[in-house]
Tab-separated table of C-alpha atoms and ligand atoms in Angstrom:
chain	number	residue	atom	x	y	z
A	1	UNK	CA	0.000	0.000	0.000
A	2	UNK	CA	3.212	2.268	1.080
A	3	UNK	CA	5.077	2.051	-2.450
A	4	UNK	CA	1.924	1.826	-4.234
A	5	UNK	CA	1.185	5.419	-2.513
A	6	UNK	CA	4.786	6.256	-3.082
A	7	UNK	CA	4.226	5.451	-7.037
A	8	UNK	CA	1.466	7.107	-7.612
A	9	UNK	CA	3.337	10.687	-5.304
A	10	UNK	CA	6.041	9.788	-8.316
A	11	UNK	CA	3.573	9.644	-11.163
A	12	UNK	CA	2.241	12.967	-10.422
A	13	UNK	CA	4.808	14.753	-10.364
A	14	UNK	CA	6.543	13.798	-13.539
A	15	UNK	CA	3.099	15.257	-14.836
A	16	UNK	CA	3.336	17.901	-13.286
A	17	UNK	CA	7.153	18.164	-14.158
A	18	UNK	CA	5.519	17.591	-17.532
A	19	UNK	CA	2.704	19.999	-17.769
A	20	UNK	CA	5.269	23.070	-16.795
A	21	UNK	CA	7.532	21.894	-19.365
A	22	UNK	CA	5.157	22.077	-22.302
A	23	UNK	CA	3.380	25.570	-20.755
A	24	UNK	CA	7.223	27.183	-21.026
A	25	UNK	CA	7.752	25.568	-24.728
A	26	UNK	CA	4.278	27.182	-25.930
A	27	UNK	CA	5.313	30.230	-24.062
A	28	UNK	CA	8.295	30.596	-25.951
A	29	UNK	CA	6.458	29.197	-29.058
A	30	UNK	CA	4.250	32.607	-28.053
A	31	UNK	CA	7.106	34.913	-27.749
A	32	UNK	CA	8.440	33.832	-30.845
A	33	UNK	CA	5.204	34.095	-32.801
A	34	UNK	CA	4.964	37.600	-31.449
A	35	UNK	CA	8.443	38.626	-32.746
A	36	UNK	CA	7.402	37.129	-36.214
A	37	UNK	CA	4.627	39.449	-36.214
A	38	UNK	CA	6.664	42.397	-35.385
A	39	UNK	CA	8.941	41.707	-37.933
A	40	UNK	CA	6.454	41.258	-40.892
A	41	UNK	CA	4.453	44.453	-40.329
A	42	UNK	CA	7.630	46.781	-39.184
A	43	UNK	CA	10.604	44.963	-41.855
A	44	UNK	CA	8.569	43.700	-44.249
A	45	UNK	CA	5.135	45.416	-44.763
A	46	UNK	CA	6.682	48.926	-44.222
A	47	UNK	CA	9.218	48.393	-46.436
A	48	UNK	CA	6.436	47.521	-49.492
A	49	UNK	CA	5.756	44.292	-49.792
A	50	UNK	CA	2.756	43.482	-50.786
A	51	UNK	CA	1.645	39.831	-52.230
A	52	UNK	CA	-0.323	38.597	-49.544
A	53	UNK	CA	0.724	35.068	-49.824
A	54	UNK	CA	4.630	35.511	-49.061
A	55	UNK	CA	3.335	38.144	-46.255
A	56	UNK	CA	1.267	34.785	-44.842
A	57	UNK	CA	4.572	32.530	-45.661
A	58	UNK	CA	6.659	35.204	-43.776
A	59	UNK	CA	4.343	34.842	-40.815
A	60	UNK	CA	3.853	31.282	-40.687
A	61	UNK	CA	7.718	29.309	-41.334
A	62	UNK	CA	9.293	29.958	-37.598
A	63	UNK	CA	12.260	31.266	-38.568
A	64	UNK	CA	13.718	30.718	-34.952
A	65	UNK	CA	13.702	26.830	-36.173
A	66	UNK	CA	16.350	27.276	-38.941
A	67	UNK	CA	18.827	29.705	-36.402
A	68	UNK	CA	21.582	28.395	-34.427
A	69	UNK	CA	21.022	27.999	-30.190
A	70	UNK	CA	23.263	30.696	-29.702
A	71	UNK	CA	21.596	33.075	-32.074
A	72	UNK	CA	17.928	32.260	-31.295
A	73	UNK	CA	16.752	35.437	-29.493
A	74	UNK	CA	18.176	37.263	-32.999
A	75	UNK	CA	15.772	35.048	-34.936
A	76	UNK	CA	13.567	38.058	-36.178
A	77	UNK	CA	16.355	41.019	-35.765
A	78	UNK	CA	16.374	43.190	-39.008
A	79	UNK	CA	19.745	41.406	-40.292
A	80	UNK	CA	21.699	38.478	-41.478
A	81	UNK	CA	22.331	35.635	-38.736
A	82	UNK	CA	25.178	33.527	-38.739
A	83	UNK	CA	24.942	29.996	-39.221
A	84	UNK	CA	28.425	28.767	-38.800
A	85	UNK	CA	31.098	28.166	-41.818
A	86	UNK	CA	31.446	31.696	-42.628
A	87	UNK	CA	27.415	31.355	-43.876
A	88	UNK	CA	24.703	33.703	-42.975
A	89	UNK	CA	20.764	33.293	-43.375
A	90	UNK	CA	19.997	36.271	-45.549
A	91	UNK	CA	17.491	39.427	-43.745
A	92	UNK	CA	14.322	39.198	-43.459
A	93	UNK	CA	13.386	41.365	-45.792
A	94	UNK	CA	15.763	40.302	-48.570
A	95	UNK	CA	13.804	36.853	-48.589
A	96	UNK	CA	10.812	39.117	-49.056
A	97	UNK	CA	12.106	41.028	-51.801
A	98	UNK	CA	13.226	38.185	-53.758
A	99	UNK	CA	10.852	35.785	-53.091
A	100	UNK	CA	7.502	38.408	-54.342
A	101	UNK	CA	9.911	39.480	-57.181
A	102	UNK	CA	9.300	35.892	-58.374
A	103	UNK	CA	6.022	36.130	-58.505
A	104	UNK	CA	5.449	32.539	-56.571
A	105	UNK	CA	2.676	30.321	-57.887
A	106	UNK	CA	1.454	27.101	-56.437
A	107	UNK	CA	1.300	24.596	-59.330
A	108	UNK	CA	5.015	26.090	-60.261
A	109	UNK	CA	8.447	24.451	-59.481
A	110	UNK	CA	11.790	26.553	-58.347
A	111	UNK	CA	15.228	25.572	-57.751
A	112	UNK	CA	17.390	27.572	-55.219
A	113	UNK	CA	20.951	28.114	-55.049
A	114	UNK	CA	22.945	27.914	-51.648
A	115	UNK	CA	20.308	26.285	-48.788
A	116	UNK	CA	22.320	27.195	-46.032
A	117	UNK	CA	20.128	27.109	-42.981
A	118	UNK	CA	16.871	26.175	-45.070
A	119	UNK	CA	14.926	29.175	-43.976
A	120	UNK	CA	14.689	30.587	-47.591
A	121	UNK	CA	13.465	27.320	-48.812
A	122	UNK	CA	10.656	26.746	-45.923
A	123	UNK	CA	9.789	30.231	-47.208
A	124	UNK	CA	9.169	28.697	-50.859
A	125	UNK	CA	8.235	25.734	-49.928
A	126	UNK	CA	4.615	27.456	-48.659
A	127	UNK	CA	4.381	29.317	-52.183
A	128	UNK	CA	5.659	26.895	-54.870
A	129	UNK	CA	4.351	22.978	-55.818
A	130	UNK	CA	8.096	21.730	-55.347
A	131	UNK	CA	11.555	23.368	-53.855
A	132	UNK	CA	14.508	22.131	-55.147
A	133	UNK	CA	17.787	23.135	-53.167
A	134	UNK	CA	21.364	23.045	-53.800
A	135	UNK	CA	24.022	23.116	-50.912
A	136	UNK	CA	27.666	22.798	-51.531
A	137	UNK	CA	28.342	22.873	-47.826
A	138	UNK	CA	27.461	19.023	-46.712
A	139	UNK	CA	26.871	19.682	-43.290
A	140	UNK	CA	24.599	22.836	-44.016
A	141	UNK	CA	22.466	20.651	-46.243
A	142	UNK	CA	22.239	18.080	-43.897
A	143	UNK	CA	21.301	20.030	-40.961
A	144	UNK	CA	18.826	22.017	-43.833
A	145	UNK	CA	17.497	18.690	-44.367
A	146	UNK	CA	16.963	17.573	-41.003
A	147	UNK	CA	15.126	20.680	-39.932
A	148	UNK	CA	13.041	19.883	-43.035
A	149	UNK	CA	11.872	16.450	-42.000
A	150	UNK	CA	11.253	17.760	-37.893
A	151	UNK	CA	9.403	20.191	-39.248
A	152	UNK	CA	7.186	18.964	-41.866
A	153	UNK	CA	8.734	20.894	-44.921
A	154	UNK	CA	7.988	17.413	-47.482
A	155	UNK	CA	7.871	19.231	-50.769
A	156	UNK	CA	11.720	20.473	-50.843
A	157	UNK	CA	14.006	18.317	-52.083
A	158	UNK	CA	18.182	18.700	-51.393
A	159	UNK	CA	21.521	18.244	-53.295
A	160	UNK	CA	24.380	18.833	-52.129
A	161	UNK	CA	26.720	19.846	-54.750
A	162	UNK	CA	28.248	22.798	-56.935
A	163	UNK	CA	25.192	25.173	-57.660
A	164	UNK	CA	26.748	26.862	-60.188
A	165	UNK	CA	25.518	24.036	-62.678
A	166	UNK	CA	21.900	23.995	-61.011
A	167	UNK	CA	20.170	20.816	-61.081
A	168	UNK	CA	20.021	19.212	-64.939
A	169	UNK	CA	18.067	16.259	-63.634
A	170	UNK	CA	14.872	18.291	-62.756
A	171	UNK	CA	15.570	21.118	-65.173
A	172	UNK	CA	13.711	23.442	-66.472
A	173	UNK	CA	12.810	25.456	-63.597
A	174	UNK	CA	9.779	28.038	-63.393
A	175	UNK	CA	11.708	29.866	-61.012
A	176	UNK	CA	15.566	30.304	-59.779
A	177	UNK	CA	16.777	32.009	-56.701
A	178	UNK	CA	20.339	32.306	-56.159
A	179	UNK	CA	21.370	33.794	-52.628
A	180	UNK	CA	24.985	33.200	-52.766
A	181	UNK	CA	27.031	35.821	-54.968
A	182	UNK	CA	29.075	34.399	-58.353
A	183	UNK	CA	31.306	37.096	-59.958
A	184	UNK	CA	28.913	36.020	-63.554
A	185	UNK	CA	25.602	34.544	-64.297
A	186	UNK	CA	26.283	31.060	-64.335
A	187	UNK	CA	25.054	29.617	-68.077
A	188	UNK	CA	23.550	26.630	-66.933
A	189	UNK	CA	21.254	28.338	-64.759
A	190	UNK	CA	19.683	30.395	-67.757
A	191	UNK	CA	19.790	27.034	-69.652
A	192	UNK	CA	17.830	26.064	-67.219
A	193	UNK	CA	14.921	28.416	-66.416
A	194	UNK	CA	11.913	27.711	-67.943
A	195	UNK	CA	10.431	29.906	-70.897
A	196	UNK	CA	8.288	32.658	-69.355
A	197	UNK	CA	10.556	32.069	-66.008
A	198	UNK	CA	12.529	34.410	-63.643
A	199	UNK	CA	15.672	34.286	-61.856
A	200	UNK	CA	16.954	36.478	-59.270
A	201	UNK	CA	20.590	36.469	-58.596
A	202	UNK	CA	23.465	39.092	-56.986
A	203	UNK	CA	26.547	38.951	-59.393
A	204	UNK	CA	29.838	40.733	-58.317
A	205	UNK	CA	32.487	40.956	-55.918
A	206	UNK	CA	32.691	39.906	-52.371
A	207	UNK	CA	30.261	41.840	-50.553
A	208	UNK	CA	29.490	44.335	-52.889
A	209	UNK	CA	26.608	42.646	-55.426
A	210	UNK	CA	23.812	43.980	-57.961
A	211	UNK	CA	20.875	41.636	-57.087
A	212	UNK	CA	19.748	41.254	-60.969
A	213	UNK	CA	16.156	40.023	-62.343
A	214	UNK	CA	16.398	37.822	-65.559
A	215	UNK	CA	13.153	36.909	-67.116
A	216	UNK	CA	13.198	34.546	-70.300
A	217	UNK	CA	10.640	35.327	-73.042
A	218	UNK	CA	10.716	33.802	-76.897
A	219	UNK	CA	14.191	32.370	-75.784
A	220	UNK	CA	16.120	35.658	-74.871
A	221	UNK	CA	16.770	36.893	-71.244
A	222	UNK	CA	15.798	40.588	-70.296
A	223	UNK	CA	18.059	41.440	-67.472
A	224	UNK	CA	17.328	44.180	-64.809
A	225	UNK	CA	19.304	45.298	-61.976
A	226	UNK	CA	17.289	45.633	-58.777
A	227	UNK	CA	19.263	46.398	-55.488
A	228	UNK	CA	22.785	46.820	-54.189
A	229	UNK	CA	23.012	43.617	-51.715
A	230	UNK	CA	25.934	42.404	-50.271
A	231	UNK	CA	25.890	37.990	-50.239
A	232	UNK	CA	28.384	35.617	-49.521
A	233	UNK	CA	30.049	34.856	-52.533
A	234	UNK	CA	29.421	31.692	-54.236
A	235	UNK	CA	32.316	28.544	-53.597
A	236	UNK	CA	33.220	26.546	-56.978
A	237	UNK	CA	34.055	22.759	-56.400
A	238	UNK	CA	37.359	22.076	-56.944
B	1	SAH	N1	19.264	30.724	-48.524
B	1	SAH	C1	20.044	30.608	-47.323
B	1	SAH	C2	21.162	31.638	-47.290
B	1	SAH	C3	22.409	30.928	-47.305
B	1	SAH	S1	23.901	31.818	-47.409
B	1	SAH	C4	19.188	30.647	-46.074
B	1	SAH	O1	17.964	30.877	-46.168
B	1	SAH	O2	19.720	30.423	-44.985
B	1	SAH	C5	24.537	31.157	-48.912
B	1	SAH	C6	24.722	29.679	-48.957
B	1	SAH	O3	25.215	29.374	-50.266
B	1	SAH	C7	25.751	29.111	-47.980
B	1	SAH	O4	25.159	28.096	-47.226
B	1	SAH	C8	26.850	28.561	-48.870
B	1	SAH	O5	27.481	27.425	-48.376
B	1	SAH	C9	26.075	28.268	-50.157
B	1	SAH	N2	26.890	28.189	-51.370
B	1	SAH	C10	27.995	28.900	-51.694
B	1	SAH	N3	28.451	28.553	-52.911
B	1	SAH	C11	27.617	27.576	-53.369
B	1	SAH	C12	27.552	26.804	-54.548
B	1	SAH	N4	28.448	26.917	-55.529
B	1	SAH	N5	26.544	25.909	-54.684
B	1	SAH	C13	25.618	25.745	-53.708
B	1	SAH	N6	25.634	26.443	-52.551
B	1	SAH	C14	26.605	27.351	-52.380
């Protein structure tokens, strides 16, 4: 009667242990949902973005997921994070800005250059039919691919490998994001976009980029420069 008293003392508190465990996880989950908030409207909405549907995809991928421990509380600061290897996950509102400049549609495939943390890809991932993502860092695209799975993300699918030839297998693309810098448009990347698709991509030195939109109509490219942006430049396999 004792120890059966004794057991059940035991049981309830491990629920109780329990219960307070999961109350401080969904009150973090809460203090992270509030940040995300705060960033969309002040970042992202201020700044002029517009299409609803990457507003919704900036408010619903928790971006704390895809940051490492140490840089958690930074997960919605107005700037790049790092992510370890000399990699950063881009700003906030640069994912915006390229992602709307895309012009994402559901039934439509893209292919992304440099996955890094696997933010930018949860981000398409909510706005495009399929994500294909190419990593040249193994254990970036690994870890990418792991938050992936934990979190549900089953319509992105990763290589790791030299981006600068895209991904022939899957080819051609409706969409191409590139968010590591090469000093020149790779040519198998505009091989590869789709007629009627768009690519954006910073080209130039280290740290000092023109993001550029190229949009392929009747075969030929139309190439615009958008912003000054300043990426990590883009590593060639040896
Ligand atoms: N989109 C990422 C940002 C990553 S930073 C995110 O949301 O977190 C740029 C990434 O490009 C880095 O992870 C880097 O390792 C990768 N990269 C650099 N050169 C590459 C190449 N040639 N092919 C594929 N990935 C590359």
């Amino acid at each position: 009667m004792k120890t059966k008293y004794k057991f059940c003392v035991s049981c309830l508190v491990l629920v109780l242990i329990t219960l307070n465990c999961s109350n401080r996880q969904d009150l973090k989950e809460d203090k992270y949902s509030r940040m995300r908030k705060t960033m969309v409207e002040q970042q992202i909405k201020n700044r002029g973005i517009r299409n609803k549907k990457v507003l919704d995809a900036l408010m619903n991928v928790p971006r704390h997921k895809f940051v490492p421990e140490e840089y958690k509380s930074h997960s919605y600061d107005d700037s790049p994070i790092p992510i370890g290897y000399n990699q950063t996950i881009s700003q906030p509102y640069i994912v915006a800005y390229m992602t709307e400049i895309l012009n994402p549609d559901k039934t439509k495939k893209v292919l992304e250059i440099g996955t890094g943390s696997g933010y930018q890809a949860a981000v398409l991932s909510l706005l495009y039919k399929d994500v294909y993502t190419v990593e040249i860092i193994k254990a970036l695209g690994e870890k990418a691919k792991r938050v992936f799975d934990e979190e549900g993300y089953n319509n992105i699918i990763v290589k790791i490998g030299d981006g600068y030839q895209g991904w022939k297998e899957y080819a051609p693309f409706d969409a191409i994001i590139v968010t590591c810098a090469p000093i020149d448009i790779p040519s198998p990347l505009v091989e590869q976009l789709a007629e009627g698709g768009k690519m954006i991509i910073p080209v130039g030195e280290h740290y000092n980029q023109v993001l550029y939109l190229l949009e392929k109509k009747n075969g030929k490219i139309r190439k615009t420069e958008t912003l000054p942006v300043a990426f990590v430049p883009m590593l060639r396999e040896k």
